[in-house]
Amino acid sequence: MIIDGSEGDLKRFLDDLPPVDQVGADARAAMLATRSIKTTSKAWAIDMAISMVDLTTLEGADTPGKVKALCAKAVRPDPTDLTVPSVGAICVYNDMVKIAREELDLIGGRKIPVAAVSTAFPSGRASIEVKKQDTQDALNAGASEIDMVIDRGAFLSGKIGKVFEEIKIVKDICGEKAHLKVIFETGELVTYDNVRKASYLAMLAGADFIKTSTGKVNPAATAPVVLVMLEAVRDYFALTGIKIGVKPAGGIKTTKDAIKQLVLVNETAGSDWLNPSLFRIGASSLLNDLLMQRMKLRTGHYASANYVTID
Amino acid sequence: MSDFEYANAPESKAIAKISQSYDLFIGGKFIKPKKGKSFNTINPATEEVLAKIAYADELDIDIAVSHAKLAYTKVWSKLPAKERGKYLYRIARILQERAREFAVVETLDNGKPIRESRDTDIPLAAAHFFYHAGWADKLEYAGLGNKPKSLGVVGQIIPWNFPLLMLAWKIAPALATGNTVVLKPAETTPLTALLFAEVCQQAGLPDGVVNIVTGDGITGAALVNHPDINKIAFTGSTEVGKSIARSISATKKSATLELGGKAANIVFEDAAVDEAVEGIVNGIFFNQGHVCCAGSRLLLQENIMDEVLEKLKKRMSLIRVGDPMDKNTDLGAINSLEQLRRIKDLASTGDSEGANRWSPECKLPTKGYWFAPTIFTGVSQSHRIAREEIFGPVLSVLTFRTPAEAIEKANNTMYGLSAGIWSDKGSKILWAAKQLKAGVIWSNTFNKFDPASPFGGYKESGWGREGGRHGLAGYLTSDAKVSK
């Protein structure tokens, strides 16, 4: 064990992490954004990105119809071209999990996991009892991935033991049944030092994935934030031999954005992470842009927006 | 799952129209050298000849200087200052408009990655003209005395590592302060200077205000020794700098010399390690290490040595070495065969003196001049590779135990051009910066340049400063001093 589990020990460990220099991290992310990804590598990256999309709908107005449409899109993103891979997962609110799971099973998407946002998403402002029940409900409905939010208020007021315990409790509930993604809401943690600390805290508490944002707060998955998280999983692997996944979510809307994320992965954590089991992109509108760019590569010209399906 | 291979992403060569041959740019026109001699400039990444370049000898220098003198007395010194500024603004704008073309020519002639010429060299060159354009009519307020006066004809000799940028560092302040110029670009990288001559024509700059003469060391010596030259501005090796200092010692000529360096890049135990590793890489591998202020001596606090070296090696294995025209290339070609030999010779002394060499696995092209990114560990102050300027992608790693020892080792060099400090602790940075004897000190960054910031060295790294308010002083009469 790296830490003995006490709050004091956890705090000591996090305080010993090297600091992040904001200017330097921004500069590195900006440099990597200049990589020019063309032709064959672009085609490869587009398919990889599609297979990493956590196709998401998290609206108060979500209905069974909307969720079922999203499931169809997840299984066959482009019905005219069956070489397009399926997406990484469907991500919905708790009460839509059952509908999504049944629909996916029905239409040939048995392998596509359903992720549920949990623990009083997006704010995380509820008692641990509510958060436990929230998670249990999602599992009962058939979720195989849990996207939980951390208690940012506790983190920012220094109660990191509370944050740590909550993740551990949710992880215990997930057990072998579900993958746990821990959402930081980096737009509320603000500093890169906080992002690094939250990353280690979550990994030590048992997260399978660390995730930037809920998509409800701006800024979300900025390149430097993802860079810092990728450095954390890379260094955690060197320390423990365990590979933790990373999921940027929020603000990744275009193929260009997605490819920049893949470049960040490639040149930070390394090619092992270029895999849907270790890198996901939480998005809703991104998928259609990826499909349009894929068509453009194949046919040589841009199709109108009506040649990709709306969901 | 296969790896993410980046497909070739070459910048188009067709953007640049390189002529088969270039004449000397004297008196606003391209003219043939008197004796008709020439030499070739090549692409160091492929060894292909790019163009035939006129060779200027003493006779041609004499003609160029007389044109510059005439332009000074008849036109440039009589022009209202704000008119000089207008020309500089115009040149700056043309450089921006033709930036892509300049970047391509620079990369072809020099071997540096297109990403660097595109994102650093050319934008900074334009920035220098913009900055100095603003000074032209405000010299009385620069703290250099009541009515600072220009010097006359300035001879300028620039190196091959940042050809257009060094031209801008020289020509922009010289023109802003009212001088006229005879400039000699380096023998191996004359093309962007000749392209700049076209820009002078395009901007309508009066004939003879800027003259570009191409040639080798003998051409440079003729320029230095010409009696009608009032000032020499030189950037290059300490050896040549010393010979220039000797030859002007009994004359009225003044000089600014920007010479070699062996910068210490000091990483303290409390540094932001990931960003420090980036800074180490940027400090020594930017521009193939052909940088006078390169962070070529890494001073690591001994208790973080293993962690930093491990991360540094991982990071170095990601450096993309190869075709400079590819937009994803990080490390390009060594500028010349001569320089490649120097790097190889000095690196081999590292081996023979007992340091440990390490390079990541990388495939070097078979044609052209290449040197893999290299670090030497186990280096001490007495190794040649810790003392002499290698001017290539070779880093010497030394360690220290206390901050005081770091400063002592950092200053224990005949040079004093630049230094880097990596620490998360502000008070330590300020303390270290005060102790270091170097003209430029970066903290938590490296190789950052700005026209407003003076640049220059202590000790054998040179005389005078270039850039900023201090840089203006070198082009104005000697009673003009920057007030503190």
XYZ file of N, CA and C in Angstrom, chain B residues 102-334:
699
model
N 8.882 32.932 -45.945
C 10.130 33.063 -45.203
C 10.412 31.810 -44.373
N 9.360 31.260 -43.759
C 9.554 30.070 -42.919
C 10.077 28.908 -43.755
N 9.513 28.735 -44.945
C 9.933 27.627 -45.806
C 11.393 27.804 -46.227
N 11.750 29.024 -46.658
C 13.123 29.265 -47.101
C 14.094 29.070 -45.934
N 13.700 29.554 -44.764
C 14.581 29.402 -43.597
C 14.835 27.929 -43.282
N 13.772 27.158 -43.309
C 13.907 25.736 -42.996
C 14.736 24.997 -44.046
N 14.528 25.340 -45.322
C 15.298 24.677 -46.379
C 16.784 24.996 -46.253
N 17.097 26.254 -45.938
C 18.495 26.686 -45.952
C 19.211 26.329 -44.650
N 18.437 26.310 -43.545
C 19.062 26.127 -42.235
C 18.970 24.703 -41.712
N 17.859 24.008 -42.020
C 17.668 22.653 -41.501
C 16.802 22.595 -40.260
N 16.347 23.766 -39.768
C 15.532 23.750 -38.540
C 14.102 23.325 -38.866
N 13.384 22.744 -37.902
C 12.013 22.290 -38.170
C 11.098 23.447 -38.592
N 10.220 23.155 -39.525
C 9.298 24.182 -40.019
C 8.434 24.715 -38.873
N 8.129 23.875 -37.897
C 7.331 24.340 -36.757
C 8.028 25.496 -36.047
N 9.346 25.399 -35.932
C 10.075 26.460 -35.237
C 10.223 27.709 -36.103
N 10.545 27.536 -37.389
C 10.675 28.747 -38.214
C 9.320 29.434 -38.348
N 8.255 28.634 -38.428
C 6.896 29.180 -38.564
C 6.412 29.850 -37.277
N 6.664 29.196 -36.127
C 6.086 29.679 -34.867
C 7.027 30.575 -34.066
N 8.310 30.521 -34.346
C 9.258 31.306 -33.542
C 10.043 32.312 -34.390
N 10.867 31.817 -35.297
C 11.799 32.711 -36.007
C 11.107 33.876 -36.708
N 10.152 33.543 -37.567
C 9.586 34.590 -38.430
C 8.690 35.547 -37.633
N 7.779 35.037 -36.776
C 6.977 35.983 -35.982
C 7.839 36.898 -35.107
N 8.916 36.357 -34.527
C 9.776 37.188 -33.680
C 10.528 38.227 -34.507
N 10.939 37.836 -35.716
C 11.629 38.790 -36.582
C 10.706 39.971 -36.880
N 9.458 39.672 -37.231
C 8.494 40.745 -37.490
C 8.289 41.583 -36.231
N 8.223 40.911 -35.081
C 8.010 41.626 -33.816
C 9.141 42.613 -33.536
N 10.363 42.247 -33.894
C 11.488 43.160 -33.692
C 11.349 44.421 -34.531
N 10.860 44.276 -35.756
C 10.653 45.470 -36.587
C 9.512 46.324 -36.039
N 8.446 45.683 -35.606
C 7.334 46.448 -35.013
C 7.802 47.222 -33.787
N 8.527 46.516 -32.920
C 8.973 47.132 -31.669
C 9.850 48.349 -31.958
N 10.827 48.176 -32.848
C 11.773 49.265 -33.097
C 11.167 50.372 -33.943
N 10.159 50.029 -34.745
C 9.451 51.066 -35.488
C 8.880 52.088 -34.506
N 8.364 51.598 -33.408
C 7.789 52.483 -32.403
C 8.804 53.402 -31.752
N 10.048 52.963 -31.650
C 11.084 53.774 -31.019
C 11.569 54.912 -31.902
N 11.485 54.736 -33.235
C 12.185 55.634 -34.163
C 11.996 57.114 -33.819
N 10.765 57.515 -33.522
C 10.536 58.949 -33.248
C 10.413 59.248 -31.751
N 10.880 58.318 -30.927
C 10.766 58.541 -29.473
C 12.111 58.399 -28.770
N 13.196 58.474 -29.552
C 14.524 58.213 -28.984
C 14.887 59.216 -27.904
N 14.341 60.424 -28.003
C 14.652 61.439 -26.974
C 14.084 61.037 -25.622
N 13.139 60.131 -25.628
C 12.506 59.735 -24.361
C 12.992 58.365 -23.889
N 14.075 57.896 -24.495
C 14.555 56.556 -24.153
C 15.557 56.579 -23.005
N 15.754 57.745 -22.439
C 16.698 57.834 -21.326
C 18.143 57.759 -21.786
N 18.382 58.165 -23.029
C 19.731 58.053 -23.594
C 20.331 59.447 -23.803
N 19.892 60.407 -23.033
C 20.381 61.765 -23.227
C 19.386 62.575 -24.040
N 19.654 63.861 -24.141
C 18.696 64.793 -24.719
C 18.484 64.573 -26.208
N 19.583 64.572 -26.969
C 19.457 64.397 -28.422
C 20.411 63.301 -28.876
N 20.050 62.052 -28.660
C 20.964 60.980 -29.071
C 21.144 60.978 -30.593
N 22.372 60.732 -31.038
C 22.657 60.791 -32.477
C 23.061 59.417 -33.012
N 22.719 59.211 -34.257
C 23.119 57.957 -34.901
C 24.627 57.931 -35.128
N 25.153 56.753 -35.457
C 26.597 56.598 -35.598
C 27.073 56.767 -37.032
N 26.263 56.362 -37.998
C 26.678 56.425 -39.397
C 26.449 55.093 -40.082
N 27.524 54.514 -40.606
C 27.406 53.223 -41.295
C 27.778 52.107 -40.308
N 26.894 51.146 -40.217
C 27.104 50.047 -39.292
C 27.366 48.761 -40.075
N 28.433 48.052 -39.704
C 28.703 46.748 -40.309
C 28.137 45.664 -39.403
N 27.364 44.761 -39.969
C 26.711 43.735 -39.147
C 26.997 42.346 -39.697
N 27.379 41.472 -38.821
C 27.717 40.095 -39.220
C 26.890 39.145 -38.357
N 26.130 38.290 -39.011
C 25.182 37.461 -38.258
C 25.453 35.979 -38.468
N 24.996 35.161 -37.532
C 25.277 33.726 -37.568
C 24.209 32.933 -38.337
N 24.428 31.639 -38.397
C 23.553 30.777 -39.202
C 22.446 30.108 -38.403
N 22.415 30.328 -37.065
C 21.434 29.563 -36.280
C 20.012 30.117 -36.355
N 19.893 31.456 -36.379
C 18.576 32.086 -36.561
C 18.739 33.168 -37.631
N 18.882 32.771 -38.893
C 19.328 33.750 -39.904
C 18.448 35.006 -39.989
N 17.154 34.851 -40.188
C 16.328 36.052 -40.342
C 16.145 36.764 -39.000
N 16.014 36.014 -37.941
C 15.801 36.633 -36.628
C 17.010 37.467 -36.217
N 18.208 36.945 -36.463
C 19.407 37.707 -36.117
C 19.537 38.941 -37.010
N 19.101 38.809 -38.257
C 19.073 39.976 -39.149
C 18.157 41.044 -38.556
N 16.990 40.611 -38.068
C 16.036 41.563 -37.489
C 16.605 42.203 -36.224
N 17.273 41.391 -35.384
C 17.887 41.933 -34.165
C 18.885 43.030 -34.513
N 19.552 42.886 -35.680
C 20.590 43.839 -36.055
C 20.012 45.029 -36.817
N 19.232 44.728 -37.859
C 18.819 45.808 -38.763
C 17.752 46.702 -38.125
N 16.798 46.111 -37.400
C 15.698 46.922 -36.869
C 16.198 48.049 -35.952
N 17.039 47.761 -34.943
C 17.499 48.876 -34.101
C 18.418 49.842 -34.854
N 19.235 49.313 -35.783
C 20.148 50.188 -36.522
C 19.364 51.221 -37.330
N 18.317 50.774 -38.010
C 17.531 51.695 -38.830
C 16.693 52.626 -37.954
N 16.138 52.110 -36.886
C 15.295 52.933 -36.009
C 16.090 54.094 -35.428
N 17.364 53.851 -35.152
C 18.191 54.891 -34.558
C 18.849 55.767 -35.628
N 18.584 55.505 -36.899
C 19.025 56.395 -37.962
C 20.328 56.025 -38.640
N 20.804 54.826 -38.448
C 22.037 54.382 -39.107
C 21.717 53.679 -40.425
N 22.723 53.545 -41.277
C 22.573 52.680 -42.449
C 23.457 51.445 -42.248
N 23.193 50.431 -43.048
C 23.690 49.103 -42.719
C 24.348 48.394 -43.900
N 25.477 47.742 -43.620
C 25.984 46.707 -44.532
C 25.979 45.419 -43.716
N 25.184 44.460 -44.152
C 25.033 43.231 -43.368
C 25.537 42.016 -44.136
N 26.302 41.199 -43.429
C 26.755 39.945 -44.031
C 26.107 38.760 -43.319
N 25.249 38.027 -44.042
C 24.677 36.810 -43.442
C 25.728 35.700 -43.417
N 25.444 34.647 -42.682
C 26.394 33.537 -42.595
C 26.499 32.839 -43.949
N 27.660 32.260 -44.173
C 27.952 31.604 -45.448
C 26.957 30.481 -45.749
N 26.537 29.754 -44.709
C 25.679 28.594 -44.967
C 24.190 28.940 -45.012
N 23.816 30.161 -44.615
C 22.386 30.506 -44.564
C 22.107 31.913 -45.111
N 22.435 32.160 -46.369
C 22.239 33.526 -46.881
C 20.835 33.819 -47.422
N 20.001 32.777 -47.589
C 18.809 32.972 -48.428
C 17.770 33.927 -47.852
N 17.464 33.817 -46.549
C 16.421 34.713 -46.033
C 16.892 36.167 -46.009
N 18.196 36.383 -45.874
C 18.696 37.760 -45.932
C 18.492 38.327 -47.335
N 18.706 37.475 -48.344
C 18.519 37.934 -49.729
C 17.035 38.138 -50.039
N 16.207 37.296 -49.425
C 14.762 37.497 -49.556
C 14.352 38.793 -48.859
N 15.037 39.074 -47.749
C 14.760 40.316 -47.026
C 15.136 41.526 -47.880
N 16.187 41.374 -48.700
C 16.566 42.467 -49.613
C 15.389 42.806 -50.526
N 14.687 41.766 -50.972
C 13.485 42.006 -51.795
C 12.425 42.764 -50.994
N 12.330 42.438 -49.720
C 11.357 43.127 -48.858
C 11.709 44.619 -48.769
N 13.016 44.922 -48.676
C 13.438 46.327 -48.626
C 12.992 47.049 -49.890
N 13.144 46.382 -51.032
C 12.694 46.982 -52.291
C 11.187 47.184 -52.284
N 10.483 46.136 -51.818
C 9.020 46.170 -51.782
C 8.522 47.297 -50.877
N 9.265 47.550 -49.803
C 8.864 48.584 -48.845
C 9.264 49.973 -49.331
N 10.002 50.032 -50.430
C 10.437 51.322 -50.945
C 11.506 51.976 -50.091
N 12.232 51.184 -49.345
C 13.301 51.718 -48.496
C 14.315 52.422 -49.397
N 14.735 53.641 -49.036
C 15.684 54.356 -49.903
C 16.924 53.502 -50.203
N 17.414 53.611 -51.433
C 18.558 52.815 -51.876
C 19.758 53.008 -50.954
N 20.428 51.933 -50.638
C 21.674 52.007 -49.882
C 21.508 52.026 -48.373
N 20.288 52.131 -47.887
C 20.085 52.132 -46.428
C 20.387 50.746 -45.862
N 19.962 49.718 -46.590
C 20.325 48.345 -46.219
C 21.064 47.703 -47.389
N 22.246 47.193 -47.136
C 23.015 46.468 -48.154
C 23.332 45.084 -47.618
N 23.123 44.068 -48.467
C 23.388 42.694 -48.031
C 24.543 42.149 -48.861
N 25.623 41.796 -48.189
C 26.783 41.234 -48.893
C 27.018 39.815 -48.405
N 27.148 38.913 -49.343
C 27.300 37.508 -48.972
C 28.742 37.047 -49.167
N 29.154 36.129 -48.320
C 30.517 35.627 -48.422
C 30.895 34.838 -47.193
N 32.211 34.744 -46.940
C 32.675 33.949 -45.806
C 33.389 34.823 -44.774
N 34.262 34.243 -44.007
C 34.989 34.973 -42.973
C 35.861 36.098 -43.522
N 36.400 35.862 -44.710
C 37.263 36.897 -45.304
C 36.421 38.119 -45.677
N 35.211 37.851 -46.188
C 34.284 38.940 -46.496
C 33.972 39.725 -45.217
N 33.724 38.971 -44.140
C 33.416 39.600 -42.862
C 34.573 40.462 -42.369
N 35.786 39.948 -42.519
C 36.964 40.697 -42.059
C 37.111 41.992 -42.844
N 36.828 41.929 -44.156
C 36.914 43.138 -44.982
C 35.919 44.186 -44.492
N 34.750 43.718 -44.082
C 33.725 44.630 -43.567
C 34.190 45.252 -42.250
N 34.711 44.409 -41.365
C 35.177 44.893 -40.058
C 36.274 45.941 -40.224
N 37.159 45.694 -41.196
C 38.333 46.559 -41.331
C 38.113 47.772 -42.227
N 36.930 47.908 -42.802
C 36.712 49.052 -43.688
C 36.726 50.358 -42.892
N 37.495 51.347 -43.343
C 37.654 52.564 -42.537
C 36.366 53.379 -42.361
N 35.412 53.247 -43.273
C 34.202 54.061 -43.169
C 33.090 53.408 -42.342
N 33.406 52.274 -41.762
C 32.439 51.637 -40.857
C 32.593 52.270 -39.465
N 31.490 52.695 -38.883
C 31.552 53.345 -37.571
C 31.307 52.391 -36.412
N 30.654 51.279 -36.721
C 30.339 50.343 -35.633
C 30.196 48.937 -36.205
N 30.620 47.973 -35.426
C 30.428 46.575 -35.807
C 29.474 45.920 -34.814
N 28.477 45.247 -35.361
C 27.607 44.428 -34.513
C 27.769 42.992 -34.986
N 28.195 42.138 -34.073
C 28.516 40.765 -34.453
C 27.826 39.782 -33.521
N 27.269 38.751 -34.098
C 26.822 37.608 -33.303
C 27.484 36.371 -33.880
N 28.134 35.601 -33.023
C 28.812 34.403 -33.513
C 29.716 33.831 -32.449
N 30.781 33.193 -32.880
C 31.626 32.485 -31.928
C 32.511 33.448 -31.152
N 32.914 33.039 -29.960
C 33.793 33.846 -29.119
C 35.143 34.057 -29.812
N 35.601 33.029 -30.514
C 36.881 33.109 -31.214
C 36.886 34.262 -32.225
N 35.863 34.309 -33.085
C 35.778 35.377 -34.082
C 35.536 36.721 -33.387
N 34.720 36.700 -32.328
C 34.449 37.923 -31.577
C 35.726 38.549 -31.053
N 36.615 37.705 -30.552
C 37.884 38.218 -30.029
C 38.721 38.828 -31.145
N 38.717 38.190 -32.326
C 39.538 38.717 -33.415
C 38.968 40.050 -33.906
N 37.627 40.187 -33.853
C 37.029 41.480 -34.221
C 37.452 42.545 -33.210
N 37.410 42.186 -31.936
C 37.791 43.134 -30.887
C 39.228 43.598 -31.092
N 40.089 42.649 -31.473
C 41.486 43.009 -31.715
C 41.611 43.955 -32.893
N 40.898 43.640 -33.976
C 41.118 44.454 -35.177
C 40.528 45.859 -35.063
N 39.558 46.067 -34.180
C 39.040 47.433 -34.067
C 39.645 48.182 -32.881
N 40.608 47.544 -32.209
C 41.069 48.103 -30.932
C 41.722 49.473 -31.075
N 42.391 49.736 -32.192
C 43.054 51.031 -32.319
C 42.258 51.986 -33.209
N 40.960 51.721 -33.333
C 40.139 52.587 -34.195
C 39.042 53.244 -33.370
N 38.275 54.102 -34.052
C 37.164 54.763 -33.369
C 35.896 53.911 -33.396
N 35.998 52.748 -34.040
C 34.804 51.907 -34.189
C 34.332 51.373 -32.838
N 33.049 51.352 -32.658
C 32.503 50.697 -31.467
C 31.990 49.312 -31.877
N 31.656 48.515 -30.891
C 31.202 47.164 -31.226
C 30.220 46.637 -30.192
N 29.250 45.872 -30.658
C 28.514 44.995 -29.759
C 28.779 43.576 -30.242
N 29.104 42.721 -29.288
C 29.456 41.346 -29.624
C 28.561 40.419 -28.821
N 27.891 39.529 -29.534
C 27.056 38.547 -28.838
C 27.650 37.187 -29.167
N 28.285 36.574 -28.171
C 29.155 35.432 -28.456
C 28.631 34.140 -27.839
N 29.519 33.284 -27.464
C 29.119 31.944 -27.043
C 28.524 31.875 -25.651
N 28.123 30.672 -25.269
C 27.568 30.474 -23.936
C 27.621 29.012 -23.531
N 27.480 28.783 -22.261
C 27.409 27.412 -21.733
C 26.483 27.491 -20.533
N 25.214 27.730 -20.831
C 24.275 28.091 -19.776
C 24.000 26.953 -18.815
N 23.912 27.313 -17.534
C 23.468 26.369 -16.512
C 21.950 26.425 -16.429
N 21.335 25.265 -16.469
C 19.895 25.164 -16.256
C 19.733 24.424 -14.928
N 19.351 25.171 -13.887
C 19.398 24.628 -12.522
C 18.015 24.148 -12.098
N 17.912 22.870 -11.755
C 16.623 22.330 -11.299
C 16.715 22.001 -9.810
N 15.965 22.765 -9.012
C 15.947 22.537 -7.565
C 14.939 21.451 -7.210
N 15.094 20.920 -5.999
C 14.273 19.784 -5.563
C 12.778 20.111 -5.502
N 12.456 21.401 -5.350
C 11.047 21.761 -5.224
C 10.442 22.198 -6.565
N 11.119 21.888 -7.657
C 10.624 22.319 -8.974
C 9.387 21.528 -9.391
N 8.605 22.127 -10.273
C 7.527 21.407 -10.943
C 8.187 20.485 -11.959
N 8.268 19.206 -11.624
C 9.159 18.302 -12.361
C 8.763 18.142 -13.832
N 7.477 17.914 -14.094
C 7.079 17.683 -15.494
C 7.394 18.897 -16.370
N 7.133 20.082 -15.827
C 7.394 21.286 -16.609
C 8.893 21.559 -16.702
N 9.633 21.192 -15.651
C 11.089 21.339 -15.709
C 11.668 20.446 -16.805
N 11.133 19.235 -16.914
C 11.608 18.328 -17.970
C 11.347 18.950 -19.345
N 10.171 19.534 -19.517
C 9.889 20.240 -20.773
C 10.903 21.355 -21.007
N 11.212 22.068 -19.927
C 12.154 23.185 -20.043
C 13.560 22.718 -20.364
N 13.943 21.575 -19.824
C 15.266 21.022 -20.126
C 15.328 20.674 -21.611
N 14.267 20.007 -22.097
C 14.211 19.608 -23.508
C 14.233 20.839 -24.405
N 13.399 21.815 -24.065
C 13.353 23.037 -24.856
C 14.682 23.787 -24.782
N 15.315 23.733 -23.616
C 16.562 24.461 -23.414
C 17.702 23.950 -24.275
N 17.756 22.652 -24.525
C 18.920 22.126 -25.244
C 18.566 21.596 -26.637
N 17.333 21.175 -26.855
C 17.029 20.579 -28.163
C 16.297 21.536 -29.107
N 15.874 22.693 -28.613
C 15.310 23.721 -29.490
C 16.363 24.100 -30.525
N 15.966 24.136 -31.795
C 16.885 24.531 -32.869
C 18.149 23.672 -32.903
N 17.998 22.369 -32.614
C 19.119 21.409 -32.631
C 20.233 21.804 -31.672
N 19.909 22.638 -30.689
C 20.947 23.089 -29.766
C 21.861 24.141 -30.362
N 21.535 24.594 -31.582
C 22.310 25.674 -32.200
C 21.809 27.000 -31.628
N 22.006 27.180 -30.355
C 21.499 28.378 -29.691
C 22.583 28.829 -28.717
N 23.023 30.092 -28.847
C 24.123 30.540 -27.987
C 23.714 30.529 -26.525
N 22.414 30.720 -26.259
C 21.959 30.734 -24.864
C 21.352 29.392 -24.460
N 21.651 28.327 -25.198
C 21.084 27.003 -24.895
C 21.419 26.574 -23.470
N 20.496 25.858 -22.854
C 20.733 25.339 -21.502
C 21.519 24.050 -21.585
N 22.808 24.173 -21.904
C 23.594 22.988 -22.251
C 24.197 22.286 -21.034
N 24.161 22.958 -19.872
C 24.627 22.307 -18.636
C 23.436 22.166 -17.705
N 22.983 20.956 -17.520
C 21.870 20.741 -16.593
C 22.442 20.497 -15.198
N 22.063 21.366 -14.267
C 22.478 21.167 -12.877
C 21.277 20.669 -12.087
N 21.351 19.398 -11.684
C 20.231 18.767 -10.981
C 20.552 18.615 -9.504
N 19.606 18.974 -8.645
C 19.798 18.686 -7.223
C 19.847 17.165 -7.069
N 20.855 16.679 -6.345
C 21.173 15.254 -6.391
C 20.018 14.367 -5.922
N 19.202 14.875 -4.976
C 18.131 14.027 -4.438
C 16.951 13.833 -5.389
N 16.908 14.583 -6.485
C 15.834 14.343 -7.473
C 16.404 13.854 -8.805
N 17.687 13.546 -8.807
C 18.343 13.198 -10.073
C 17.673 12.005 -10.768
N 17.446 10.929 -10.020
C 16.907 9.713 -10.657
C 15.541 9.975 -11.279
N 14.688 10.647 -10.502
C 13.331 10.930 -10.984
C 13.365 11.790 -12.248
N 14.179 12.841 -12.210
C 14.221 13.753 -13.358
C 14.823 13.053 -14.578
N 15.908 12.306 -14.364
C 16.546 11.650 -15.513
C 15.621 10.616 -16.152
N 14.877 9.905 -15.311
C 13.961 8.913 -15.859
C 12.898 9.587 -16.731
N 12.347 10.683 -16.202
C 11.329 11.397 -16.980
C 11.929 12.049 -18.223
N 13.150 12.554 -18.078
C 13.811 13.196 -19.218
C 14.046 12.189 -20.344
N 14.485 10.997 -19.984
C 14.750 9.986 -21.016
C 13.457 9.570 -21.712
N 12.394 9.413 -20.923
C 11.104 9.079 -21.533
C 10.678 10.163 -22.500
N 10.849 11.406 -22.058
C 10.435 12.538 -22.888
C 11.299 12.621 -24.144
N 12.599 12.359 -23.989
C 13.502 12.436 -25.150
C 13.163 11.384 -26.197
N 12.635 10.253 -25.733
C 12.304 9.206 -26.706
C 11.079 9.606 -27.539
N 10.393 10.685 -27.171
C 9.262 11.172 -27.971
C 9.676 12.244 -28.982
N 10.940 12.683 -28.912
C 11.381 13.739 -29.833
C 11.399 13.182 -31.253
N 10.739 13.880 -32.138
C 10.633 13.413 -33.522
C 11.758 14.034 -34.357
N 12.718 13.198 -34.724
C 13.882 13.665 -35.469
C 13.672 13.347 -36.947
N 13.950 14.293 -37.826
C 13.844 13.981 -39.252
C 13.531 15.189 -40.101
N 12.878 14.925 -41.237
C 12.621 15.932 -42.262
C 12.162 17.268 -41.653
N 12.983 18.296 -41.766
C 12.615 19.584 -41.160
C 11.335 20.183 -41.754
N 10.993 19.793 -42.981
C 9.796 20.349 -43.616
C 8.513 19.680 -43.119
N 8.655 18.588 -42.371
C 7.464 17.943 -41.821
C 6.994 18.746 -40.605
N 5.686 19.028 -40.580
C 5.165 19.911 -39.528
C 5.243 19.281 -38.142
N 5.462 17.974 -38.078
C 5.535 17.315 -36.779
C 6.973 17.063 -36.314
N 7.939 17.544 -37.072
C 9.329 17.310 -36.677
C 9.722 18.232 -35.530
N 10.408 17.651 -34.533
C 10.861 18.429 -33.383
C 12.340 18.790 -33.474
N 13.111 17.906 -34.086
C 14.555 18.131 -34.174
C 14.970 17.927 -35.628
N 15.548 18.969 -36.214
C 15.871 18.929 -37.632
C 17.322 18.556 -37.881
N 17.864 19.088 -38.996
C 19.220 18.740 -39.411
C 20.229 19.689 -38.786
N 21.443 19.158 -38.591
C 22.577 19.994 -38.180
C 22.925 20.877 -39.371
